CSV table of C-alpha atoms in Angstrom, one decimal:
chain,number,residue,atom,x,y,z
A,1,MET,CA,-19.0,121.5,37.6
A,2,SER,CA,-17.8,118.6,39.6
A,3,SER,CA,-16.2,115.6,38.0
A,4,THR,CA,-16.4,112.0,39.1
A,5,ILE,CA,-14.6,108.8,38.0
A,6,PHE,CA,-16.9,106.1,36.8
A,7,THR,CA,-16.0,102.6,37.9
A,8,PRO,CA,-18.0,99.8,36.4
A,9,VAL,CA,-19.8,97.5,38.9
A,10,ASN,CA,-17.6,94.5,37.9
A,11,GLN,CA,-14.4,96.5,38.7
A,12,VAL,CA,-12.7,96.8,42.1
A,13,ARG,CA,-9.7,99.2,42.7
A,14,LEU,CA,-7.1,97.9,45.1
A,15,THR,CA,-3.8,99.4,46.4
A,16,ASN,CA,-0.7,98.2,48.1
A,17,VAL,CA,-1.4,94.7,46.8
A,18,SER,CA,0.5,91.5,46.0
A,19,ILE,CA,-0.9,89.6,43.1
A,20,VAL,CA,-0.9,85.8,42.7
A,21,ARG,CA,-1.6,84.7,39.1
A,22,LEU,CA,-2.6,81.2,37.7
A,23,LYS,CA,-3.1,80.4,34.1
A,24,LYS,CA,-5.7,77.6,33.6
A,25,GLY,CA,-8.0,76.6,30.9
A,26,GLY,CA,-6.4,79.0,28.5
A,27,LYS,CA,-7.2,82.0,30.7
A,28,ARG,CA,-5.4,84.1,33.4
A,29,PHE,CA,-6.8,84.3,36.9
A,30,GLU,CA,-5.6,86.5,39.7
A,31,ILE,CA,-6.2,87.1,43.4
A,32,ALA,CA,-5.3,90.2,45.4
A,33,CYS,CA,-3.3,89.6,48.6
A,34,TYR,CA,-1.7,91.7,51.3
A,35,LYS,CA,2.0,92.2,50.8
A,36,ASN,CA,4.2,89.6,52.5
A,37,LYS,CA,1.3,87.5,53.5
A,38,VAL,CA,1.4,85.0,50.6
A,39,MET,CA,4.8,83.6,51.6
A,40,GLU,CA,3.7,83.5,55.2
A,41,TRP,CA,0.7,81.4,54.2
A,42,ARG,CA,2.8,79.1,52.1
A,43,ASN,CA,5.3,78.6,54.9
A,44,ASN,CA,2.5,77.8,57.4
A,45,ILE,CA,3.2,81.0,59.4
A,46,GLU,CA,-0.2,82.5,58.6
A,47,SER,CA,-3.3,80.3,58.5
A,48,ASP,CA,-6.2,82.8,58.4
A,49,LEU,CA,-7.1,83.6,54.8
A,50,ASP,CA,-8.8,86.9,55.9
A,51,ASN,CA,-5.3,88.1,56.8
A,52,VAL,CA,-4.0,87.0,53.4
A,53,LEU,CA,-6.6,88.1,50.9
A,54,GLN,CA,-7.5,91.7,50.4
A,55,ILE,CA,-10.8,90.6,48.9
A,56,PRO,CA,-12.2,87.0,48.5
A,57,GLN,CA,-12.8,87.4,44.8
A,58,VAL,CA,-11.1,86.1,41.6
A,59,PHE,CA,-9.9,88.6,39.0
A,60,ILE,CA,-8.7,88.4,35.4
A,61,ASN,CA,-6.7,91.6,36.0
A,62,VAL,CA,-6.2,92.9,39.6
A,63,SER,CA,-4.4,96.0,38.4
A,64,LYS,CA,-7.4,97.1,36.3
A,65,GLY,CA,-9.9,95.8,38.9
A,66,GLN,CA,-11.5,93.4,36.4
A,67,MET,CA,-13.2,90.5,38.1
A,68,ALA,CA,-13.4,87.0,36.5
A,69,ASN,CA,-16.6,85.8,34.9
A,70,LYS,CA,-18.4,83.0,36.8
A,71,ASP,CA,-18.8,80.8,33.7
A,72,ASP,CA,-15.1,81.1,32.9
A,73,LEU,CA,-14.2,80.1,36.5
A,74,GLU,CA,-16.5,77.1,36.5
A,75,LYS,CA,-15.2,76.0,33.1
A,76,ALA,CA,-11.5,76.3,34.2
A,77,PHE,CA,-11.7,75.0,37.8
A,78,LYS,CA,-14.7,72.6,37.5
A,79,THR,CA,-16.4,74.2,40.5
A,80,ASN,CA,-18.3,77.4,41.3
A,81,ASP,CA,-16.9,77.4,44.9
A,82,THR,CA,-15.0,80.6,45.1
A,83,ASN,CA,-13.1,79.5,48.3
A,84,LYS,CA,-11.8,76.3,46.6
A,85,ILE,CA,-10.7,78.4,43.5
A,86,VAL,CA,-9.0,81.0,45.6
A,87,LEU,CA,-7.1,78.3,47.6
A,88,GLU,CA,-5.9,76.6,44.4
A,89,ILE,CA,-4.7,79.9,43.0
A,90,LEU,CA,-3.0,80.8,46.3
A,91,LYS,CA,-1.3,77.3,46.4
A,92,LYS,CA,-0.3,76.9,42.8
A,93,GLY,CA,-0.2,80.4,41.4
A,94,GLU,CA,2.9,82.6,40.7
A,95,LEU,CA,3.5,85.5,43.0
A,96,GLN,CA,3.9,88.7,41.0
A,97,VAL,CA,6.5,91.0,42.4
A,98,GLY,CA,8.7,93.8,41.2
A,99,GLU,CA,12.5,93.4,40.7
A,100,LYS,CA,13.3,95.4,43.9
A,101,GLU,CA,10.8,93.5,46.0
A,102,ARG,CA,12.0,90.2,44.5
A,103,ASN,CA,15.6,90.9,45.4
A,104,GLN,CA,14.7,91.9,48.9
A,105,GLN,CA,12.7,88.7,49.4
A,106,LEU,CA,15.6,86.6,48.1
A,107,GLU,CA,18.0,88.4,50.5
A,108,ASN,CA,15.7,87.8,53.4
A,109,LEU,CA,15.2,84.1,52.5
A,110,ALA,CA,19.0,83.7,52.1
A,111,LYS,CA,19.5,85.2,55.6
A,112,ASP,CA,16.8,82.8,57.0
A,113,ILE,CA,18.5,79.8,55.4
A,114,ALA,CA,21.9,80.8,56.8
A,115,THR,CA,20.5,81.4,60.2
A,116,THR,CA,18.8,78.0,60.3
A,117,VAL,CA,22.1,76.2,59.3
A,118,ALA,CA,24.0,78.2,61.9
A,119,ASP,CA,21.5,77.3,64.6
A,120,LYS,CA,21.6,73.6,63.9
A,121,CYS,CA,25.2,72.9,63.0
A,122,VAL,CA,28.7,72.9,64.4
A,123,ASN,CA,32.2,72.5,63.1
A,124,PRO,CA,32.8,68.8,64.0
A,125,GLU,CA,36.6,69.5,64.4
A,126,THR,CA,36.2,72.2,67.0
A,127,LYS,CA,32.7,71.4,68.3
A,128,ARG,CA,31.8,75.1,68.0
A,129,PRO,CA,28.9,76.7,66.2
A,130,TYR,CA,29.3,78.8,63.1
A,131,THR,CA,28.2,82.4,62.8
A,132,VAL,CA,25.5,83.3,60.3
A,133,THR,CA,28.1,85.4,58.4
A,134,MET,CA,30.3,82.4,58.0
A,135,ILE,CA,27.5,80.3,56.7
A,136,GLU,CA,26.5,83.1,54.3
A,137,LYS,CA,30.1,83.1,52.9
A,138,ALA,CA,30.0,79.3,52.6
A,139,MET,CA,26.7,79.5,50.6
A,140,ALA,CA,28.3,82.1,48.3
A,141,ASP,CA,31.3,79.8,47.8
A,142,LEU,CA,28.8,77.0,46.9
A,143,HIS,CA,27.0,79.4,44.5
A,144,PHE,CA,23.9,78.1,46.1
A,145,SER,CA,20.8,79.0,44.2
A,146,ILE,CA,17.9,80.3,46.4
A,147,ASN,CA,14.5,78.9,45.4
A,148,PRO,CA,11.8,81.5,46.3
A,149,LYS,CA,9.1,78.7,46.2
A,150,ARG,CA,10.7,76.6,49.0
A,151,ASN,CA,10.9,77.6,52.6
A,152,ALA,CA,14.1,78.3,54.6
A,153,LYS,CA,14.1,75.0,56.5
A,154,GLN,CA,13.9,72.9,53.3
A,155,GLN,CA,16.7,74.7,51.7
A,156,ALA,CA,18.8,74.7,54.9
A,157,LEU,CA,18.8,70.9,54.6
A,158,GLU,CA,20.1,71.1,51.0
A,159,VAL,CA,22.8,73.7,52.0
A,160,ILE,CA,24.1,71.3,54.7
A,161,LYS,CA,24.1,68.4,52.3
A,162,GLN,CA,26.1,70.4,49.6
A,163,LEU,CA,28.6,71.8,52.2
A,164,GLN,CA,29.3,68.2,53.4
A,165,GLU,CA,29.5,66.7,49.8
A,166,LYS,CA,31.8,69.5,48.5
A,167,LYS,CA,33.7,69.8,51.7
A,168,THR,CA,33.4,73.6,51.5
A,169,ILE,CA,33.7,73.8,55.3
A,170,PRO,CA,33.6,71.0,58.0
A,171,ILE,CA,30.0,70.9,59.2
A,172,ALA,CA,27.7,68.6,61.0
A,173,ARG,CA,24.2,68.8,62.4
A,174,ALA,CA,24.4,68.5,66.1
A,175,GLN,CA,22.8,68.9,69.5
A,176,MET,CA,24.8,70.7,72.3
A,177,ARG,CA,24.5,69.4,75.9
A,178,ILE,CA,25.0,72.2,78.4
A,179,ARG,CA,25.0,72.9,82.1
A,180,VAL,CA,23.5,76.2,83.4
A,181,VAL,CA,24.2,77.3,86.9
A,182,THR,CA,22.8,80.5,88.5
A,183,PRO,CA,22.1,81.7,92.1
A,184,GLY,CA,19.0,80.1,93.4
A,185,LYS,CA,17.0,83.3,93.6
A,186,ASP,CA,17.6,83.9,89.9
A,187,GLY,CA,16.7,80.3,88.8
A,188,LYS,CA,13.0,80.7,88.0
A,189,ARG,CA,13.5,84.0,86.1
A,190,ILE,CA,16.4,82.7,84.1
A,191,LYS,CA,14.6,79.4,83.2
A,192,GLU,CA,11.6,81.4,81.9
A,193,LYS,CA,13.9,83.5,79.7
A,194,ILE,CA,15.8,80.6,78.2
A,195,THR,CA,13.0,77.9,77.9
A,196,SER,CA,12.2,78.9,74.3
A,197,LEU,CA,15.9,78.2,73.4
A,198,ILE,CA,16.0,74.7,74.9
A,199,ASN,CA,15.1,71.5,73.0
A,200,SER,CA,14.9,69.2,76.1
A,201,ILE,CA,15.7,69.2,79.8
A,202,GLU,CA,17.7,66.3,81.1
A,203,ASP,CA,17.9,67.3,84.8
A,204,GLU,CA,17.5,70.3,87.1
A,205,ASP,CA,18.2,71.0,90.7
A,206,TRP,CA,16.7,73.8,92.9
A,207,GLY,CA,18.7,74.9,96.0
A,208,ASP,CA,21.1,77.6,96.9
A,209,GLU,CA,22.1,77.3,93.3
A,210,TYR,CA,19.8,76.5,90.4
A,211,GLU,CA,21.4,73.9,88.0
A,212,LEU,CA,20.0,72.9,84.7
A,213,ILE,CA,21.3,70.3,82.3
A,214,CYS,CA,19.7,70.5,78.9
A,215,ALA,CA,20.1,70.0,75.1
A,216,ILE,CA,20.0,73.0,72.7
A,217,ASP,CA,20.7,73.8,69.1
A,218,PRO,CA,24.4,75.1,68.9
A,219,GLY,CA,23.3,78.5,67.6
A,220,HIS,CA,21.5,79.2,70.8
A,221,PHE,CA,24.6,78.9,73.1
A,222,ARG,CA,25.6,82.5,72.7
A,223,SER,CA,22.1,83.8,73.4
A,224,ILE,CA,21.8,81.8,76.6
A,225,SER,CA,25.3,82.9,77.6
A,226,ASP,CA,24.4,86.6,77.0
A,227,ILE,CA,21.1,86.2,79.1
A,228,LEU,CA,23.1,84.7,82.0
A,229,GLN,CA,25.7,87.4,81.9
A,230,SER,CA,23.2,90.3,81.8
A,231,ASP,CA,20.5,89.0,84.1
A,232,THR,CA,22.8,87.6,86.9
A,233,LYS,CA,25.5,90.3,86.7
A,234,GLY,CA,28.1,87.7,85.8
A,235,ARG,CA,27.1,85.3,88.7
A,236,GLY,CA,25.6,82.8,86.3
A,237,GLN,CA,27.5,80.5,84.0
A,238,VAL,CA,27.0,78.0,81.2
A,239,GLU,CA,29.3,75.3,80.1
A,240,VAL,CA,29.3,72.8,77.2
A,241,LEU,CA,29.2,69.2,78.4
A,242,SER,CA,29.2,67.5,75.0
A,243,VAL,CA,28.3,67.9,71.4
A,244,ARG,CA,26.7,65.0,69.5
A,245,ASP,CA,26.0,64.6,65.8
A,246,THR,CA,22.4,64.1,64.8
A,247,GLU,CA,20.7,62.6,61.8
A,248,GLU,CA,17.3,64.2,62.2
A,249,THR,CA,14.6,64.2,59.5
A,250,GLU,CA,13.7,67.3,57.4
A,251,GLU,CA,10.6,67.8,59.5
A,252,ALA,CA,12.6,67.9,62.7
A,253,LEU,CA,14.9,70.6,61.3
């Protein structure tokens, strides 16, 4: 005799799911999302909801597969438009994660914050960039509290502010002006490889040698240097012309 598991028609079973929960109108509402996609959507990395939602439905309990009643949804959200309701839950709801996953997310976010600070800043006394490891240590000395609801760029700005106020390490946001010189035959290939690391081009000259003068974030200097060394077999070179402090907006960071 064969046996089957009966699943009521208002229940949907989902696996490998991240749950976003919002309490509204005295009731709990949940949506089922793909793992890691919620934070990508909130940080404007992912914009396609089809890549975020496992199913475009609202639940009262995702784990049990129990979908929300339409009357309860309309009463709580003042609309029967499922898309609008889902977007509100996705924007305002609390992401439910296990302790291990939460710790990993915080570690990843801390690394992203430190990387952003290292990319954008220098030691104003030596005019040299900091390594990510040095920034991570400075953040630990600050006892900086990572906020999982804010993105790395926003929190990097706060880290820089606190490091400057508490004088944990000498630090300033800066732009580095550099000159890149390669054999002429390597110029086009090298430019293509380093373009994504450049903020603006001041001047360039094509001839027996390719010369480029440009502005970069300090943290990209080593990457450009490594590309030149490996792709020109040591015939290319990069030198720092100047380092200037910047007072950019949070958006520009």
